[in-house]
PDB file of C-alpha atoms in Angstrom:
ATOM      1  CA  UNK A  46       5.612  39.335 150.329  1.00  0.00           C
ATOM      2  CA  UNK A  47       8.847  37.356 150.514  1.00  0.00           C
ATOM      3  CA  UNK A  48      10.082  35.166 153.364  1.00  0.00           C
ATOM      4  CA  UNK A  49      13.301  33.232 152.941  1.00  0.00           C
ATOM      5  CA  UNK A  50      16.092  32.102 155.205  1.00  0.00           C
ATOM      6  CA  UNK A  51      18.179  35.294 154.934  1.00  0.00           C
ATOM      7  CA  UNK A  52      15.820  37.665 153.134  1.00  0.00           C
ATOM      8  CA  UNK A  53      12.388  39.026 154.069  1.00  0.00           C
ATOM      9  CA  UNK A  54      10.276  41.749 152.466  1.00  0.00           C
ATOM     10  CA  UNK A  55       7.238  43.202 154.229  1.00  0.00           C
ATOM     11  CA  UNK A  56       4.857  45.681 152.604  1.00  0.00           C
ATOM     12  CA  UNK A  57       1.916  47.645 154.022  1.00  0.00           C
ATOM     13  CA  UNK A  58      -0.550  49.878 152.160  1.00  0.00           C
ATOM     14  CA  UNK A  59      -3.224  52.171 153.589  1.00  0.00           C
ATOM     15  CA  UNK A  60      -5.642  54.249 151.478  1.00  0.00           C
ATOM     16  CA  UNK A  61      -8.415  56.326 153.005  1.00  0.00           C
ATOM     17  CA  UNK A  62     -10.643  59.326 152.476  1.00  0.00           C
ATOM     18  CA  UNK A  63     -11.693  61.685 155.273  1.00  0.00           C
ATOM     19  CA  UNK A  64     -14.248  64.142 153.892  1.00  0.00           C
ATOM     20  CA  UNK A  65     -16.378  66.426 156.072  1.00  0.00           C
ATOM     21  CA  UNK A  66     -19.746  67.693 154.813  1.00  0.00           C
ATOM     22  CA  UNK A  67     -21.932  70.244 156.594  1.00  0.00           C
ATOM     23  CA  UNK A  68     -25.369  68.699 157.197  1.00  0.00           C
ATOM     24  CA  UNK A  69     -27.059  71.373 159.312  1.00  0.00           C
ATOM     25  CA  UNK A  70     -26.594  74.902 160.661  1.00  0.00           C
ATOM     26  CA  UNK A  71     -28.457  76.184 163.675  1.00  0.00           C
ATOM     27  CA  UNK A  72     -30.207  79.235 162.236  1.00  0.00           C
ATOM     28  CA  UNK A  73     -29.381  79.399 158.543  1.00  0.00           C
ATOM     29  CA  UNK A  74     -28.186  77.490 155.493  1.00  0.00           C
ATOM     30  CA  UNK A  75     -25.165  79.716 154.851  1.00  0.00           C
ATOM     31  CA  UNK A  76     -22.685  81.285 157.239  1.00  0.00           C
ATOM     32  CA  UNK A  77     -20.197  83.731 155.759  1.00  0.00           C
ATOM     33  CA  UNK A  78     -16.916  84.659 157.471  1.00  0.00           C
ATOM     34  CA  UNK A  79     -16.061  87.580 155.222  1.00  0.00           C
ATOM     35  CA  UNK A  80     -12.822  88.491 157.003  1.00  0.00           C
ATOM     36  CA  UNK A  81     -11.196  85.299 155.698  1.00  0.00           C
ATOM     37  CA  UNK A  82     -13.491  84.574 152.717  1.00  0.00           C
ATOM     38  CA  UNK A  83     -14.619  81.329 154.335  1.00  0.00           C
ATOM     39  CA  UNK A  84     -18.162  80.146 153.803  1.00  0.00           C
ATOM     40  CA  UNK A  85     -20.139  77.339 155.434  1.00  0.00           C
ATOM     41  CA  UNK A  86     -23.014  75.924 153.408  1.00  0.00           C
ATOM     42  CA  UNK A  87     -25.269  72.976 154.081  1.00  0.00           C
ATOM     43  CA  UNK A  88     -24.322  70.136 151.769  1.00  0.00           C
ATOM     44  CA  UNK A  89     -20.821  71.510 151.110  1.00  0.00           C
ATOM     45  CA  UNK A  90     -17.372  70.582 152.483  1.00  0.00           C
ATOM     46  CA  UNK A  91     -16.160  72.382 155.589  1.00  0.00           C
ATOM     47  CA  UNK A  92     -13.507  75.018 154.959  1.00  0.00           C
ATOM     48  CA  UNK A  93     -14.490  76.223 151.492  1.00  0.00           C
ATOM     49  CA  UNK A  94     -13.401  79.710 150.451  1.00  0.00           C
ATOM     50  CA  UNK A  95     -14.732  82.029 147.781  1.00  0.00           C
ATOM     51  CA  UNK A  96     -13.188  84.766 145.680  1.00  0.00           C
ATOM     52  CA  UNK A  97     -12.545  85.990 142.163  1.00  0.00           C
ATOM     53  CA  UNK A  98     -11.258  83.744 139.385  1.00  0.00           C
ATOM     54  CA  UNK A  99      -8.183  85.250 137.722  1.00  0.00           C
ATOM     55  CA  UNK A 100      -8.270  84.320 134.029  1.00  0.00           C
ATOM     56  CA  UNK A 101      -5.192  86.246 132.900  1.00  0.00           C
ATOM     57  CA  UNK A 102      -3.447  89.613 132.902  1.00  0.00           C
ATOM     58  CA  UNK A 103      -4.152  92.768 130.929  1.00  0.00           C
ATOM     59  CA  UNK A 104      -1.718  93.280 128.086  1.00  0.00           C
ATOM     60  CA  UNK A 105      -3.110  96.475 126.546  1.00  0.00           C
ATOM     61  CA  UNK A 106      -3.717  99.919 128.041  1.00  0.00           C
ATOM     62  CA  UNK A 107      -7.166 100.262 126.480  1.00  0.00           C
ATOM     63  CA  UNK A 108      -8.668  97.196 128.162  1.00  0.00           C
ATOM     64  CA  UNK A 109     -12.228  97.640 129.445  1.00  0.00           C
ATOM     65  CA  UNK A 110     -11.513  98.338 133.122  1.00  0.00           C
ATOM     66  CA  UNK A 111     -15.125  97.851 134.219  1.00  0.00           C
ATOM     67  CA  UNK A 112     -15.061  94.303 132.915  1.00  0.00           C
ATOM     68  CA  UNK A 113     -11.733  93.732 134.618  1.00  0.00           C
ATOM     69  CA  UNK A 114     -11.895  94.639 138.301  1.00  0.00           C
ATOM     70  CA  UNK A 115     -14.718  97.010 139.143  1.00  0.00           C
ATOM     71  CA  UNK A 116     -15.419  96.741 142.865  1.00  0.00           C
ATOM     72  CA  UNK A 117     -13.086  93.760 143.053  1.00  0.00           C
ATOM     73  CA  UNK A 118     -10.687  95.214 145.588  1.00  0.00           C
ATOM     74  CA  UNK A 119      -7.816  95.857 143.166  1.00  0.00           C
ATOM     75  CA  UNK A 120      -6.518  99.395 142.876  1.00  0.00           C
ATOM     76  CA  UNK A 121      -4.691  99.213 139.560  1.00  0.00           C
ATOM     77  CA  UNK A 122      -6.178  99.153 136.081  1.00  0.00           C
ATOM     78  CA  UNK A 123      -3.257  99.315 133.655  1.00  0.00           C
ATOM     79  CA  UNK A 124      -1.141  96.788 131.853  1.00  0.00           C
ATOM     80  CA  UNK A 125      -0.363  93.735 133.904  1.00  0.00           C
ATOM     81  CA  UNK A 126      -3.538  94.005 135.957  1.00  0.00           C
ATOM     82  CA  UNK A 127      -5.390  90.787 136.760  1.00  0.00           C
ATOM     83  CA  UNK A 128      -8.333  89.870 134.549  1.00  0.00           C
ATOM     84  CA  UNK A 129     -11.213  88.552 136.631  1.00  0.00           C
ATOM     85  CA  UNK A 130     -13.713  86.105 135.156  1.00  0.00           C
ATOM     86  CA  UNK A 131     -17.212  87.476 134.599  1.00  0.00           C
ATOM     87  CA  UNK A 132     -19.064  84.608 136.265  1.00  0.00           C
ATOM     88  CA  UNK A 133     -22.530  86.186 135.952  1.00  0.00           C
ATOM     89  CA  UNK A 134     -21.998  87.268 132.349  1.00  0.00           C
ATOM     90  CA  UNK A 135     -23.360  90.771 132.876  1.00  0.00           C
ATOM     91  CA  UNK A 136     -20.195  92.537 131.693  1.00  0.00           C
ATOM     92  CA  UNK A 137     -19.403  93.978 135.148  1.00  0.00           C
ATOM     93  CA  UNK A 138     -17.132  92.520 137.785  1.00  0.00           C
ATOM     94  CA  UNK A 139     -18.603  92.867 141.267  1.00  0.00           C
ATOM     95  CA  UNK A 140     -19.123  90.711 144.349  1.00  0.00           C
ATOM     96  CA  UNK A 141     -21.690  88.588 142.492  1.00  0.00           C
ATOM     97  CA  UNK A 142     -18.817  87.221 140.423  1.00  0.00           C
ATOM     98  CA  UNK A 143     -17.146  85.658 143.439  1.00  0.00           C
ATOM     99  CA  UNK A 144     -17.430  81.891 143.476  1.00  0.00           C
ATOM    100  CA  UNK A 145     -16.092  78.886 145.384  1.00  0.00           C
ATOM    101  CA  UNK A 146     -12.435  78.550 144.397  1.00  0.00           C
ATOM    102  CA  UNK A 147     -10.926  76.638 147.315  1.00  0.00           C
ATOM    103  CA  UNK A 148     -11.502  73.304 149.037  1.00  0.00           C
ATOM    104  CA  UNK A 149      -8.869  72.196 151.588  1.00  0.00           C
ATOM    105  CA  UNK A 150     -10.118  68.620 151.862  1.00  0.00           C
ATOM    106  CA  UNK A 151      -8.144  65.926 150.083  1.00  0.00           C
ATOM    107  CA  UNK A 152     -10.087  63.448 147.998  1.00  0.00           C
ATOM    108  CA  UNK A 153      -7.715  60.671 148.979  1.00  0.00           C
ATOM    109  CA  UNK A 154      -4.852  60.032 151.408  1.00  0.00           C
ATOM    110  CA  UNK A 155      -2.575  57.093 151.712  1.00  0.00           C
ATOM    111  CA  UNK A 156       0.549  55.588 153.161  1.00  0.00           C
ATOM    112  CA  UNK A 157       2.959  52.852 152.187  1.00  0.00           C
ATOM    113  CA  UNK A 158       5.500  51.097 154.392  1.00  0.00           C
ATOM    114  CA  UNK A 159       8.133  48.659 153.291  1.00  0.00           C
ATOM    115  CA  UNK A 160      10.717  46.751 155.299  1.00  0.00           C
ATOM    116  CA  UNK A 161      13.576  44.760 153.822  1.00  0.00           C
ATOM    117  CA  UNK A 162      15.591  42.382 155.984  1.00  0.00           C
ATOM    118  CA  UNK A 163      18.751  40.690 154.800  1.00  0.00           C
ATOM    119  CA  UNK A 164      20.946  38.880 157.277  1.00  0.00           C
ATOM    120  CA  UNK A 165      21.746  41.356 160.053  1.00  0.00           C
ATOM    121  CA  UNK A 166      20.442  44.437 158.184  1.00  0.00           C
ATOM    122  CA  UNK A 167      16.982  46.042 158.219  1.00  0.00           C
ATOM    123  CA  UNK A 168      15.823  48.811 155.868  1.00  0.00           C
ATOM    124  CA  UNK A 169      12.508  50.504 156.640  1.00  0.00           C
ATOM    125  CA  UNK A 170      10.822  53.190 154.493  1.00  0.00           C
ATOM    126  CA  UNK A 171       7.613  55.183 154.923  1.00  0.00           C
ATOM    127  CA  UNK A 172       5.830  57.037 152.104  1.00  0.00           C
ATOM    128  CA  UNK A 173       2.764  59.278 152.462  1.00  0.00           C
ATOM    129  CA  UNK A 174       0.539  60.760 149.766  1.00  0.00           C
ATOM    130  CA  UNK A 175      -2.365  63.172 149.503  1.00  0.00           C
ATOM    131  CA  UNK A 176      -4.445  63.959 146.417  1.00  0.00           C
ATOM    132  CA  UNK A 177      -7.098  66.498 145.486  1.00  0.00           C
ATOM    133  CA  UNK A 178      -6.828  69.281 148.095  1.00  0.00           C
ATOM    134  CA  UNK A 179      -6.155  72.986 147.593  1.00  0.00           C
ATOM    135  CA  UNK A 180      -3.738  75.228 149.470  1.00  0.00           C
ATOM    136  CA  UNK A 181      -4.023  79.000 149.918  1.00  0.00           C
ATOM    137  CA  UNK A 182      -0.523  80.383 149.348  1.00  0.00           C
ATOM    138  CA  UNK A 183      -0.786  83.596 151.346  1.00  0.00           C
ATOM    139  CA  UNK A 184       2.993  83.927 151.159  1.00  0.00           C
ATOM    140  CA  UNK A 185       2.643  84.779 147.495  1.00  0.00           C
ATOM    141  CA  UNK A 186       0.164  87.514 148.359  1.00  0.00           C
ATOM    142  CA  UNK A 187       2.392  88.971 151.053  1.00  0.00           C
ATOM    143  CA  UNK A 188       5.635  88.853 149.055  1.00  0.00           C
ATOM    144  CA  UNK A 189       4.062  89.493 145.677  1.00  0.00           C
ATOM    145  CA  UNK A 190       2.482  92.909 146.148  1.00  0.00           C
ATOM    146  CA  UNK A 191       3.697  94.252 142.880  1.00  0.00           C
ATOM    147  CA  UNK A 192       2.127  97.686 143.310  1.00  0.00           C
ATOM    148  CA  UNK A 193       5.057  98.755 145.490  1.00  0.00           C
ATOM    149  CA  UNK A 194       8.399  97.749 144.031  1.00  0.00           C
ATOM    150  CA  UNK A 195      10.232  99.074 147.096  1.00  0.00           C
ATOM    151  CA  UNK A 196       9.171  95.857 148.854  1.00  0.00           C
ATOM    152  CA  UNK A 197      11.229  92.713 148.625  1.00  0.00           C
ATOM    153  CA  UNK A 198       9.638  90.569 145.931  1.00  0.00           C
ATOM    154  CA  UNK A 199      10.053  86.955 144.948  1.00  0.00           C
ATOM    155  CA  UNK A 200      12.688  86.331 142.314  1.00  0.00           C
ATOM    156  CA  UNK A 201      10.303  84.159 140.315  1.00  0.00           C
ATOM    157  CA  UNK A 202       7.675  86.875 140.368  1.00  0.00           C
ATOM    158  CA  UNK A 203      10.163  89.458 139.187  1.00  0.00           C
ATOM    159  CA  UNK A 204      11.271  87.226 136.344  1.00  0.00           C
ATOM    160  CA  UNK A 205       7.760  86.209 135.248  1.00  0.00           C
ATOM    161  CA  UNK A 206       5.919  89.497 135.906  1.00  0.00           C
ATOM    162  CA  UNK A 207       3.963  90.890 132.951  1.00  0.00           C
ATOM    163  CA  UNK A 208       5.736  93.949 131.577  1.00  0.00           C
ATOM    164  CA  UNK A 209       5.662  95.665 128.176  1.00  0.00           C
ATOM    165  CA  UNK A 210       9.012  94.038 127.436  1.00  0.00           C
ATOM    166  CA  UNK A 211       7.903  90.660 128.861  1.00  0.00           C
ATOM    167  CA  UNK A 212       4.429  90.108 127.444  1.00  0.00           C
ATOM    168  CA  UNK A 213       4.636  86.368 127.989  1.00  0.00           C
ATOM    169  CA  UNK A 214       4.680  86.946 131.749  1.00  0.00           C
ATOM    170  CA  UNK A 215       2.004  85.136 133.744  1.00  0.00           C
ATOM    171  CA  UNK A 216       2.197  87.126 136.989  1.00  0.00           C
ATOM    172  CA  UNK A 217       0.396  90.428 137.419  1.00  0.00           C
ATOM    173  CA  UNK A 218       2.588  93.414 136.602  1.00  0.00           C
ATOM    174  CA  UNK A 219       4.006  96.248 138.679  1.00  0.00           C
ATOM    175  CA  UNK A 220       1.409  98.669 137.322  1.00  0.00           C
ATOM    176  CA  UNK A 221      -1.514  96.665 138.629  1.00  0.00           C
ATOM    177  CA  UNK A 222      -1.592  97.550 142.320  1.00  0.00           C
ATOM    178  CA  UNK A 223      -2.364  93.886 142.963  1.00  0.00           C
ATOM    179  CA  UNK A 224      -2.781  93.114 146.661  1.00  0.00           C
ATOM    180  CA  UNK A 225      -3.190  89.927 148.626  1.00  0.00           C
ATOM    181  CA  UNK A 226      -6.969  89.804 148.159  1.00  0.00           C
ATOM    182  CA  UNK A 227      -8.446  86.318 147.922  1.00  0.00           C
ATOM    183  CA  UNK A 228      -8.384  85.215 144.274  1.00  0.00           C
ATOM    184  CA  UNK A 229      -7.609  82.025 142.386  1.00  0.00           C
ATOM    185  CA  UNK A 230      -4.159  83.508 141.730  1.00  0.00           C
ATOM    186  CA  UNK A 231      -3.207  82.427 145.257  1.00  0.00           C
ATOM    187  CA  UNK A 232      -4.744  78.933 145.123  1.00  0.00           C
ATOM    188  CA  UNK A 233      -2.500  75.983 144.293  1.00  0.00           C
ATOM    189  CA  UNK A 234      -2.712  72.219 144.128  1.00  0.00           C
ATOM    190  CA  UNK A 235      -1.692  70.726 147.476  1.00  0.00           C
ATOM    191  CA  UNK A 236      -1.322  67.134 146.266  1.00  0.00           C
ATOM    192  CA  UNK A 237       1.973  65.526 147.213  1.00  0.00           C
ATOM    193  CA  UNK A 238       3.978  62.350 147.548  1.00  0.00           C
ATOM    194  CA  UNK A 239       6.343  62.316 150.518  1.00  0.00           C
ATOM    195  CA  UNK A 240       9.238  60.035 151.306  1.00  0.00           C
ATOM    196  CA  UNK A 241       8.753  60.586 155.027  1.00  0.00           C
ATOM    197  CA  UNK A 242      11.164  58.281 156.816  1.00  0.00           C
ATOM    198  CA  UNK A 243      14.100  56.016 156.121  1.00  0.00           C
ATOM    199  CA  UNK A 244      15.636  53.793 158.807  1.00  0.00           C
ATOM    200  CA  UNK A 245      18.615  51.489 158.404  1.00  0.00           C
ATOM    201  CA  UNK A 246      19.633  49.148 161.236  1.00  0.00           C
ATOM    202  CA  UNK A 247      22.585  46.824 161.542  1.00  0.00           C
ATOM    203  CA  UNK A 248      22.307  44.174 164.253  1.00  0.00           C
ATOM    204  CA  UNK A 249      25.685  42.972 165.468  1.00  0.00           C
ATOM    205  CA  UNK A 250      26.140  39.155 165.315  1.00  0.00           C
ATOM    206  CA  UNK A 251      26.046  37.530 168.700  1.00  0.00           C
ATOM    207  CA  UNK A 252      29.462  35.979 168.230  1.00  0.00           C
ATOM    208  CA  UNK A 253      30.891  39.504 168.067  1.00  0.00           C
ATOM    209  CA  UNK A 254      29.255  40.405 171.368  1.00  0.00           C
ATOM    210  CA  UNK A 255      30.227  37.413 173.466  1.00  0.00           C
ATOM    211  CA  UNK A 256      33.671  38.844 174.117  1.00  0.00           C
ATOM    212  CA  UNK A 257      32.199  42.028 175.640  1.00  0.00           C
ATOM    213  CA  UNK A 258      29.416  40.174 177.453  1.00  0.00           C
ATOM    214  CA  UNK A 259      26.483  41.829 175.664  1.00  0.00           C
ATOM    215  CA  UNK A 260      23.315  39.971 174.786  1.00  0.00           C
ATOM    216  CA  UNK A 261      22.485  42.325 171.935  1.00  0.00           C
ATOM    217  CA  UNK A 262      23.628  45.466 170.082  1.00  0.00           C
ATOM    218  CA  UNK A 263      22.530  47.428 167.042  1.00  0.00           C
ATOM    219  CA  UNK A 264      23.455  50.616 165.190  1.00  0.00           C
ATOM    220  CA  UNK A 265      20.751  52.587 163.420  1.00  0.00           C
ATOM    221  CA  UNK A 266      20.593  55.562 161.087  1.00  0.00           C
ATOM    222  CA  UNK A 267      17.294  57.443 160.650  1.00  0.00           C
ATOM    223  CA  UNK A 268      16.435  60.163 158.141  1.00  0.00           C
ATOM    224  CA  UNK A 269      13.126  62.038 158.278  1.00  0.00           C
ATOM    225  CA  UNK A 270      11.490  64.216 155.627  1.00  0.00           C
ATOM    226  CA  UNK A 271      13.637  62.658 152.922  1.00  0.00           C
ATOM    227  CA  UNK A 272      11.945  64.125 149.829  1.00  0.00           C
ATOM    228  CA  UNK A 273       8.665  65.633 148.610  1.00  0.00           C
ATOM    229  CA  UNK A 274       7.175  65.556 145.116  1.00  0.00           C
ATOM    230  CA  UNK A 275       4.601  68.297 144.608  1.00  0.00           C
ATOM    231  CA  UNK A 276       3.519  71.006 142.168  1.00  0.00           C
ATOM    232  CA  UNK A 277       3.233  73.490 145.034  1.00  0.00           C
ATOM    233  CA  UNK A 278       5.491  76.507 144.445  1.00  0.00           C
ATOM    234  CA  UNK A 279       6.372  77.108 148.109  1.00  0.00           C
ATOM    235  CA  UNK A 280       8.252  74.965 150.632  1.00  0.00           C
ATOM    236  CA  UNK A 281       5.775  72.275 151.646  1.00  0.00           C
ATOM    237  CA  UNK A 282       2.070  71.697 150.854  1.00  0.00           C
ATOM    238  CA  UNK A 283       1.610  69.661 154.032  1.00  0.00           C
ATOM    239  CA  UNK A 284       1.253  72.679 156.332  1.00  0.00           C
ATOM    240  CA  UNK A 285      -1.537  74.559 158.058  1.00  0.00           C
ATOM    241  CA  UNK A 286      -1.215  78.063 159.508  1.00  0.00           C
ATOM    242  CA  UNK A 287      -4.533  78.111 161.324  1.00  0.00           C
ATOM    243  CA  UNK A 288      -6.028  76.252 164.214  1.00  0.00           C
ATOM    244  CA  UNK A 289      -9.677  76.169 163.130  1.00  0.00           C
ATOM    245  CA  UNK A 290     -11.738  75.525 160.004  1.00  0.00           C
ATOM    246  CA  UNK A 291     -11.545  79.159 158.844  1.00  0.00           C
ATOM    247  CA  UNK A 292      -7.844  78.698 158.116  1.00  0.00           C
ATOM    248  CA  UNK A 293      -7.751  75.105 156.884  1.00  0.00           C
ATOM    249  CA  UNK A 294      -5.239  74.751 154.080  1.00  0.00           C
ATOM    250  CA  UNK A 295      -3.651  78.180 154.594  1.00  0.00           C
ATOM    251  CA  UNK A 296       0.094  78.644 154.277  1.00  0.00           C
ATOM    252  CA  UNK A 297       1.152  81.939 155.807  1.00  0.00           C
ATOM    253  CA  UNK A 298       4.822  81.748 156.738  1.00  0.00           C
ATOM    254  CA  UNK A 299       4.228  78.245 158.047  1.00  0.00           C
ATOM    255  CA  UNK A 300       7.475  76.603 159.122  1.00  0.00           C
ATOM    256  CA  UNK A 301       8.045  73.572 156.883  1.00  0.00           C
ATOM    257  CA  UNK A 302       8.974  70.160 158.190  1.00  0.00           C
ATOM    258  CA  UNK A 303      12.677  69.956 158.931  1.00  0.00           C
ATOM    259  CA  UNK A 304      14.962  67.182 157.772  1.00  0.00           C
ATOM    260  CA  UNK A 305      16.662  65.336 160.619  1.00  0.00           C
ATOM    261  CA  UNK A 306      19.478  62.809 160.775  1.00  0.00           C
ATOM    262  CA  UNK A 307      19.836  60.565 163.788  1.00  0.00           C
ATOM    263  CA  UNK A 308      22.267  57.807 164.754  1.00  0.00           C
ATOM    264  CA  UNK A 309      21.323  55.400 167.526  1.00  0.00           C
ATOM    265  CA  UNK A 310      23.439  52.793 169.294  1.00  0.00           C
ATOM    266  CA  UNK A 311      21.495  50.242 171.354  1.00  0.00           C
ATOM    267  CA  UNK A 312      23.244  47.944 173.798  1.00  0.00           C
ATOM    268  CA  UNK A 313      21.539  45.135 175.703  1.00  0.00           C
ATOM    269  CA  UNK A 314      23.232  43.630 178.766  1.00  0.00           C
TER     270      UNK A 314
END
């Protein structure tokens, strides 16, 4: 962008979309992996998951339990229980009310690099972004089983759990018996903007090096995983706990990217 005698600014931008659509299955149009709620359908993205849509929590004892979680896998039916959407409109919640609630494929990805050079100093920065994908936060299911308060629970869940004395709570309550079944309660937006790398380099002037008989020398500082902007409630949305399509976009105790600091001294004889 800018090229002058002592100052130079370089900028690079990359935007792309990498979407996978199933075009054909060998023997059928639908293949259902019920153990992980993953479904493959012709004409749909690879890695979709299905489950119940949680539309709220029960805040009265006399709620119609059949319309709430009949045959839905939940064991509780009192205050604080999850309210499942009646997709079919027949007044009963059963497996027919499960619908596609998860797509791990991002609509758009991108990267931006910028390099500033002034005199003997270089500053390089790398940013990455992803938009439009979902992430299955299985951590919340594992550490948010509110039916057994003897387990260690998340502080946020304890503070925002629906209780008779906290009726503004948005998490299912301790009376619900809520488990880690696959529902929209565990699906979050995986979009993010990452400041991935920062590198600063100082190149020693040649007149400083002549006395020690070096043809070149530089000192660099590098910082990785600088910062992440995301609405995801866990550590990092840019993770994947599984090795195949059945687990795309799943975060189950996935180790987040670490932040590293590195100093480098380069000497050229």
